[in-house]
């Protein structure tokens, strides 16, 4: 497009140049006119003053004598000067001459009234004024002169400026306008989309025009690129949209978009399928409420929450169909009061979840509830019963560990199953039974579960479980201990009740107590006491608070002390002498028994060494706990100890109980064999109680059998016991084992034992366990106490 | 330098005139009626400006010969102008005819005589030359 000339740079430049010229000329003309006028006037004034100077003396003479002719001559002479319009010469009181330029009329003179007056003084006295000369300037003449000068200056300036302006315009045209026009023409011809570049007019390489052409080329390139990118993006977007559309349509999840009122704005095929959307509702304005939810209105609520809080929602909802279908609905607010929902079928998950939940709370072995089940059940039942009383029974199978150890885990498992069945037979339908682990069964009685009912149930259980059970062809007699806690008195939650029941159970389990115990707060104190004792016992070994007491073992025939059973006693710094029943079980339950056992061995050997040095040929029997066998009391240690004290192995006897047979039999046998090889003697303690089995006597290579005091106690009267003692003695002798009778209290027993053939014995009849000094005194007194048969 | 020279010559000239004519006086006929004249009145009379006396008479000034010392002294003392200046003055006026220079006499004696003879005459003399027949109306002392 060609610009109209009046909008072009050239026109603008010309106008600007001319305007500038005009303004400059005007200013210069004004300045010139002014200065010229001022200069000219000054010049004329000076000139006139000089003229007057030259005629001064003549004027003085003329005035002195008032000579008119002389004055006229003078005036005429002055008038010859251009710039003087008229001359008047005056004496003191009369006019001597008047002359004016011809051609000037009176008004001109009046208008140009710029008189110059020169006072004329007497030629003979400088003080005496005798007249004056008055000259009128001809201002027209001044103006003429000024005008002429101004004309000249203006013409000169104007000529210069016109030349400069023309030059500027020409330069502008060739340097700026023409290249721009050419550039513009080139620009119209090119096609940037085809990659054509704007050509630079010749002769402008490297200047601003070239820069402009470059910039235009870069700009067109950028624009062309942007356009092509835009086009690609549009194509990509269309492809993407189709893709997304296809994904949306074919998604296995149901997808919908709805507004806050639950009107469905958009949905896919799966949505219809999953929600069993009624087909007749699809045609006109379908709503989410048309779906057959089990809980109607719930979805609308959640949509409102989602929109209000801008928070994603995810929840499971069931359809009111059979079998039930569970759908997970995930809502996302997408603005403008709309939500996008994704629906997926979670029925399988729900079923798996339920199964898993059931499995989680069930004990696999017995099919009863487990601990987790109790954790779910009890708080629930407390809540439902609004705090009505409950009773918790904790049942522990006696000897279950021994059963497990001796007969193997499958036997134990079978036992547990049987116990579970038996327990169920004792309970009502409303009662709850679970196994918390191991042989810990828990029963919760609800309803009118008072102490009496609880006790009845406990007694029934106790009776039922006391009956022999047949496992793997063996008849097993067990029994149980039961701890009972009551809600809310003994605990307000599961933890509290379990804890109380456990206290009661532990109390029941401790030796010599009733098998059924209700929880009482004192049990806590007792347990604490026990705990305290346990920690003190640990110190006792180190602090040397333990003492060895000695109960003599007597050769019944010879009536002579042959040795002693070393029994540990605890000299408590505050409590005094603590009975072994109070602390041995505690030690047995912890590892303290091992330390304690070592101390006993050490002390006994030390004592033996002293006795042997004094020529007393005694032996000591030391009680060994099951827990010490075999690792806590290895043969090597015993060997090292006797070597240190220089005593023979035969002077040390180790008393084990039948419990050894119930634990790892092989290890026990090996331990015994090793000791036997070293020359130590092994006593079987408390024979006749527990799981005594004659076959064990054969398998265990022991030296001596100690008949339990319960048989001895009543052997005077009870023929059965006497027969038993006799049988044991006979059998032992047949197996080559010595026999020691425990708990001898009177001479009758001694006589009987001797008769039976039992050679050794111990008991209160001879002496209770006593400190070493007392024992030594007894030993020295010899048979003083022993009444000969 | 030149200026100093002029000043020296001037002083010399003045001194000379002073030496030559110690006192100059202007005299008139006693019958004239005028007793006293001012310096201005004397200048007006001798230089042709106004010769009308207060008594009504027209004064007839008498001038000593052109080159006399007395004349030079008189004008110098009266107007402060040199003889050549006075001559130039008269040269301008003579042309127009409006004023005329004083009547020329040959000597002081002749001037004296003319004053005695003519009631309107007015002359100037050295003081030593005057007689009782004339009346002194203005004195020009040596400076």
mmCIF file of N, CA and C in Angstrom, chain A residues 609-671:
data_model
loop_
_atom_site.group_PDB
_atom_site.id
_atom_site.type_symbol
_atom_site.label_atom_id
_atom_site.label_comp_id
_atom_site.label_asym_id
_atom_site.label_seq_id
_atom_site.Cartn_x
_atom_site.Cartn_y
_atom_site.Cartn_z
ATOM 1 N N UNK A 609 35.331 -79.972 100.362
ATOM 2 C CA UNK A 609 36.786 -79.905 100.432
ATOM 3 C C UNK A 609 37.242 -79.754 101.882
ATOM 4 N N UNK A 610 36.506 -78.888 102.633
ATOM 5 C CA UNK A 610 36.852 -78.680 104.047
ATOM 6 C C UNK A 610 36.708 -79.990 104.841
ATOM 7 N N UNK A 611 35.556 -80.645 104.579
ATOM 8 C CA UNK A 611 35.308 -81.883 105.322
ATOM 9 C C UNK A 611 36.347 -82.946 104.979
ATOM 10 N N UNK A 612 36.624 -83.090 103.718
ATOM 11 C CA UNK A 612 37.573 -84.121 103.316
ATOM 12 C C UNK A 612 38.949 -83.846 103.897
ATOM 13 N N UNK A 613 39.263 -82.550 103.949
ATOM 14 C CA UNK A 613 40.559 -82.190 104.524
ATOM 15 C C UNK A 613 40.599 -82.577 105.994
ATOM 16 N N UNK A 614 39.425 -82.509 106.658
ATOM 17 C CA UNK A 614 39.346 -82.851 108.070
ATOM 18 C C UNK A 614 39.144 -84.354 108.268
ATOM 19 N N UNK A 615 39.188 -85.108 107.176
ATOM 20 C CA UNK A 615 39.099 -86.556 107.277
ATOM 21 C C UNK A 615 37.680 -87.059 107.357
ATOM 22 N N UNK A 616 36.697 -86.231 107.050
ATOM 23 C CA UNK A 616 35.312 -86.683 107.118
ATOM 24 C C UNK A 616 34.885 -87.126 105.720
ATOM 25 N N UNK A 617 34.621 -88.341 105.589
ATOM 26 C CA UNK A 617 34.299 -88.885 104.286
ATOM 27 C C UNK A 617 32.799 -88.800 104.028
ATOM 28 N N UNK A 618 32.325 -87.577 103.747
ATOM 29 C CA UNK A 618 30.892 -87.320 103.536
ATOM 30 C C UNK A 618 30.642 -87.014 102.070
ATOM 31 N N UNK A 619 29.391 -87.179 101.693
ATOM 32 C CA UNK A 619 29.039 -86.688 100.353
ATOM 33 C C UNK A 619 27.867 -85.739 100.475
ATOM 34 N N UNK A 620 27.673 -84.930 99.418
ATOM 35 C CA UNK A 620 26.556 -83.980 99.413
ATOM 36 C C UNK A 620 25.730 -84.210 98.152
ATOM 37 N N UNK A 621 24.425 -84.175 98.343
ATOM 38 C CA UNK A 621 23.584 -84.244 97.139
ATOM 39 C C UNK A 621 23.005 -82.844 96.885
ATOM 40 N N UNK A 622 23.062 -82.481 95.628
ATOM 41 C CA UNK A 622 22.679 -81.116 95.242
ATOM 42 C C UNK A 622 21.469 -81.187 94.327
ATOM 43 N N UNK A 623 20.463 -80.332 94.615
ATOM 44 C CA UNK A 623 19.272 -80.321 93.763
ATOM 45 C C UNK A 623 19.569 -79.576 92.458
ATOM 46 N N UNK A 624 19.195 -80.213 91.369
ATOM 47 C CA UNK A 624 19.398 -79.576 90.061
ATOM 48 C C UNK A 624 18.029 -79.373 89.425
ATOM 49 N N UNK A 625 17.788 -78.161 89.004
ATOM 50 C CA UNK A 625 16.501 -77.849 88.363
ATOM 51 C C UNK A 625 16.530 -78.320 86.914
ATOM 52 N N UNK A 626 15.346 -78.593 86.405
ATOM 53 C CA UNK A 626 15.229 -78.992 84.994
ATOM 54 C C UNK A 626 15.854 -77.929 84.087
ATOM 55 N N UNK A 627 15.699 -76.718 84.506
ATOM 56 C CA UNK A 627 16.174 -75.624 83.659
ATOM 57 C C UNK A 627 17.693 -75.587 83.535
ATOM 58 N N UNK A 628 18.368 -76.199 84.493
ATOM 59 C CA UNK A 628 19.839 -76.173 84.439
ATOM 60 C C UNK A 628 20.397 -77.216 83.489
ATOM 61 N N UNK A 629 19.516 -78.121 83.068
ATOM 62 C CA UNK A 629 19.998 -79.240 82.256
ATOM 63 C C UNK A 629 19.720 -78.978 80.799
ATOM 64 N N UNK A 630 20.707 -79.103 79.946
ATOM 65 C CA UNK A 630 22.083 -79.499 80.286
ATOM 66 C C UNK A 630 23.044 -78.313 80.295
ATOM 67 N N UNK A 631 22.627 -77.175 79.718
ATOM 68 C CA UNK A 631 23.640 -76.154 79.413
ATOM 69 C C UNK A 631 24.086 -75.331 80.605
ATOM 70 N N UNK A 632 23.194 -75.087 81.576
ATOM 71 C CA UNK A 632 23.573 -74.219 82.689
ATOM 72 C C UNK A 632 24.438 -74.948 83.711
ATOM 73 N N UNK A 633 24.480 -76.237 83.609
ATOM 74 C CA UNK A 633 25.331 -76.980 84.535
ATOM 75 C C UNK A 633 26.005 -78.123 83.772
ATOM 76 N N UNK A 634 26.922 -77.788 82.913
ATOM 77 C CA UNK A 634 27.542 -78.824 82.103
ATOM 78 C C UNK A 634 28.533 -79.660 82.924
ATOM 79 N N UNK A 635 28.762 -80.865 82.448
ATOM 80 C CA UNK A 635 29.663 -81.789 83.138
ATOM 81 C C UNK A 635 31.052 -81.180 83.286
ATOM 82 N N UNK A 636 31.468 -80.457 82.243
ATOM 83 C CA UNK A 636 32.811 -79.864 82.270
ATOM 84 C C UNK A 636 32.962 -78.916 83.451
ATOM 85 N N UNK A 637 31.909 -78.166 83.749
ATOM 86 C CA UNK A 637 31.994 -77.209 84.846
ATOM 87 C C UNK A 637 32.128 -77.935 86.178
ATOM 88 N N UNK A 638 31.307 -78.946 86.318
ATOM 89 C CA UNK A 638 31.371 -79.701 87.569
ATOM 90 C C UNK A 638 32.767 -80.334 87.757
ATOM 91 N N UNK A 639 33.266 -80.850 86.638
ATOM 92 C CA UNK A 639 34.571 -81.503 86.672
ATOM 93 C C UNK A 639 35.650 -80.500 87.091
ATOM 94 N N UNK A 640 35.558 -79.345 86.497
ATOM 95 C CA UNK A 640 36.545 -78.291 86.800
ATOM 96 C C UNK A 640 36.455 -77.895 88.274
ATOM 97 N N UNK A 641 35.204 -77.802 88.783
ATOM 98 C CA UNK A 641 35.015 -77.360 90.167
ATOM 99 C C UNK A 641 35.613 -78.369 91.153
ATOM 100 N N UNK A 642 35.309 -79.652 90.947
ATOM 101 C CA UNK A 642 35.845 -80.627 91.918
ATOM 102 C C UNK A 642 37.366 -80.733 91.816
ATOM 103 N N UNK A 643 37.849 -80.530 90.587
ATOM 104 C CA UNK A 643 39.302 -80.565 90.415
ATOM 105 C C UNK A 643 39.926 -79.415 91.203
ATOM 106 N N UNK A 644 39.258 -78.262 91.139
ATOM 107 C CA UNK A 644 39.776 -77.078 91.843
ATOM 108 C C UNK A 644 39.841 -77.331 93.350
ATOM 109 N N UNK A 645 38.773 -77.990 93.867
ATOM 110 C CA UNK A 645 38.732 -78.203 95.312
ATOM 111 C C UNK A 645 39.402 -79.524 95.707
ATOM 112 N N UNK A 646 39.787 -80.292 94.706
ATOM 113 C CA UNK A 646 40.468 -81.568 94.995
ATOM 114 C C UNK A 646 39.607 -82.579 95.705
ATOM 115 N N UNK A 647 38.404 -82.728 95.276
ATOM 116 C CA UNK A 647 37.511 -83.702 95.890
ATOM 117 C C UNK A 647 37.100 -84.705 94.827
ATOM 118 N N UNK A 648 36.769 -85.916 95.205
ATOM 119 C CA UNK A 648 36.386 -86.927 94.214
ATOM 120 C C UNK A 648 34.970 -86.688 93.715
ATOM 121 N N UNK A 649 34.747 -87.079 92.462
ATOM 122 C CA UNK A 649 33.438 -86.882 91.864
ATOM 123 C C UNK A 649 32.388 -87.699 92.611
ATOM 124 N N UNK A 650 32.793 -88.789 93.215
ATOM 125 C CA UNK A 650 31.816 -89.656 93.874
ATOM 126 C C UNK A 650 31.212 -89.009 95.108
ATOM 127 N N UNK A 651 31.872 -87.930 95.616
ATOM 128 C CA UNK A 651 31.307 -87.283 96.802
ATOM 129 C C UNK A 651 30.227 -86.259 96.440
ATOM 130 N N UNK A 652 29.973 -86.075 95.145
ATOM 131 C CA UNK A 652 28.952 -85.114 94.725
ATOM 132 C C UNK A 652 27.816 -85.864 94.047
ATOM 133 N N UNK A 653 26.623 -85.718 94.585
ATOM 134 C CA UNK A 653 25.454 -86.342 93.970
ATOM 135 C C UNK A 653 24.534 -85.255 93.445
ATOM 136 N N UNK A 654 23.942 -85.505 92.275
ATOM 137 C CA UNK A 654 23.071 -84.499 91.679
ATOM 138 C C UNK A 654 21.659 -85.036 91.653
ATOM 139 N N UNK A 655 20.749 -84.295 92.315
ATOM 140 C CA UNK A 655 19.372 -84.758 92.415
ATOM 141 C C UNK A 655 18.546 -84.132 91.303
ATOM 142 N N UNK A 656 18.016 -84.981 90.434
ATOM 143 C CA UNK A 656 17.138 -84.458 89.395
ATOM 144 C C UNK A 656 15.725 -84.940 89.672
ATOM 145 N N UNK A 657 14.755 -84.280 89.054
ATOM 146 C CA UNK A 657 13.370 -84.700 89.254
ATOM 147 C C UNK A 657 12.881 -85.379 87.986
ATOM 148 N N UNK A 658 11.681 -85.903 88.079
ATOM 149 C CA UNK A 658 11.105 -86.565 86.905
ATOM 150 C C UNK A 658 10.842 -85.594 85.773
ATOM 151 N N UNK A 659 10.788 -84.306 86.107
ATOM 152 C CA UNK A 659 10.575 -83.282 85.062
ATOM 153 C C UNK A 659 11.602 -83.391 83.945
ATOM 154 N N UNK A 660 12.802 -83.821 84.304
ATOM 155 C CA UNK A 660 13.855 -83.957 83.301
ATOM 156 C C UNK A 660 13.389 -84.899 82.207
ATOM 157 N N UNK A 661 12.682 -85.917 82.616
ATOM 158 C CA UNK A 661 12.223 -86.909 81.647
ATOM 159 C C UNK A 661 11.163 -86.316 80.719
ATOM 160 N N UNK A 662 10.473 -85.328 81.220
ATOM 161 C CA UNK A 662 9.397 -84.753 80.408
ATOM 162 C C UNK A 662 9.927 -83.739 79.400
ATOM 163 N N UNK A 663 11.077 -83.177 79.674
ATOM 164 C CA UNK A 663 11.630 -82.245 78.683
ATOM 165 C C UNK A 663 12.369 -83.046 77.627
ATOM 166 N N UNK A 664 13.379 -82.474 77.071
ATOM 167 C CA UNK A 664 14.080 -83.163 75.994
ATOM 168 C C UNK A 664 14.827 -84.388 76.534
ATOM 169 N N UNK A 665 14.236 -85.517 76.310
ATOM 170 C CA UNK A 665 14.739 -86.729 76.949
ATOM 171 C C UNK A 665 16.165 -87.052 76.512
ATOM 172 N N UNK A 666 16.419 -86.924 75.234
ATOM 173 C CA UNK A 666 17.735 -87.275 74.711
ATOM 174 C C UNK A 666 18.825 -86.448 75.360
ATOM 175 N N UNK A 667 18.544 -85.130 75.433
ATOM 176 C CA UNK A 667 19.553 -84.238 76.036
ATOM 177 C C UNK A 667 19.777 -84.602 77.482
ATOM 178 N N UNK A 668 18.664 -84.865 78.180
ATOM 179 C CA UNK A 668 18.754 -85.226 79.586
ATOM 180 C C UNK A 668 19.587 -86.487 79.771
ATOM 181 N N UNK A 669 19.313 -87.503 78.926
ATOM 182 C CA UNK A 669 20.047 -88.772 79.047
ATOM 183 C C UNK A 669 21.534 -88.563 78.798
ATOM 184 N N UNK A 670 21.819 -87.779 77.773
ATOM 185 C CA UNK A 670 23.223 -87.514 77.455
ATOM 186 C C UNK A 670 23.945 -86.817 78.600
ATOM 187 N N UNK A 671 23.246 -85.846 79.197
ATOM 188 C CA UNK A 671 23.836 -85.095 80.312
ATOM 189 C C UNK A 671 24.171 -86.058 81.464
#
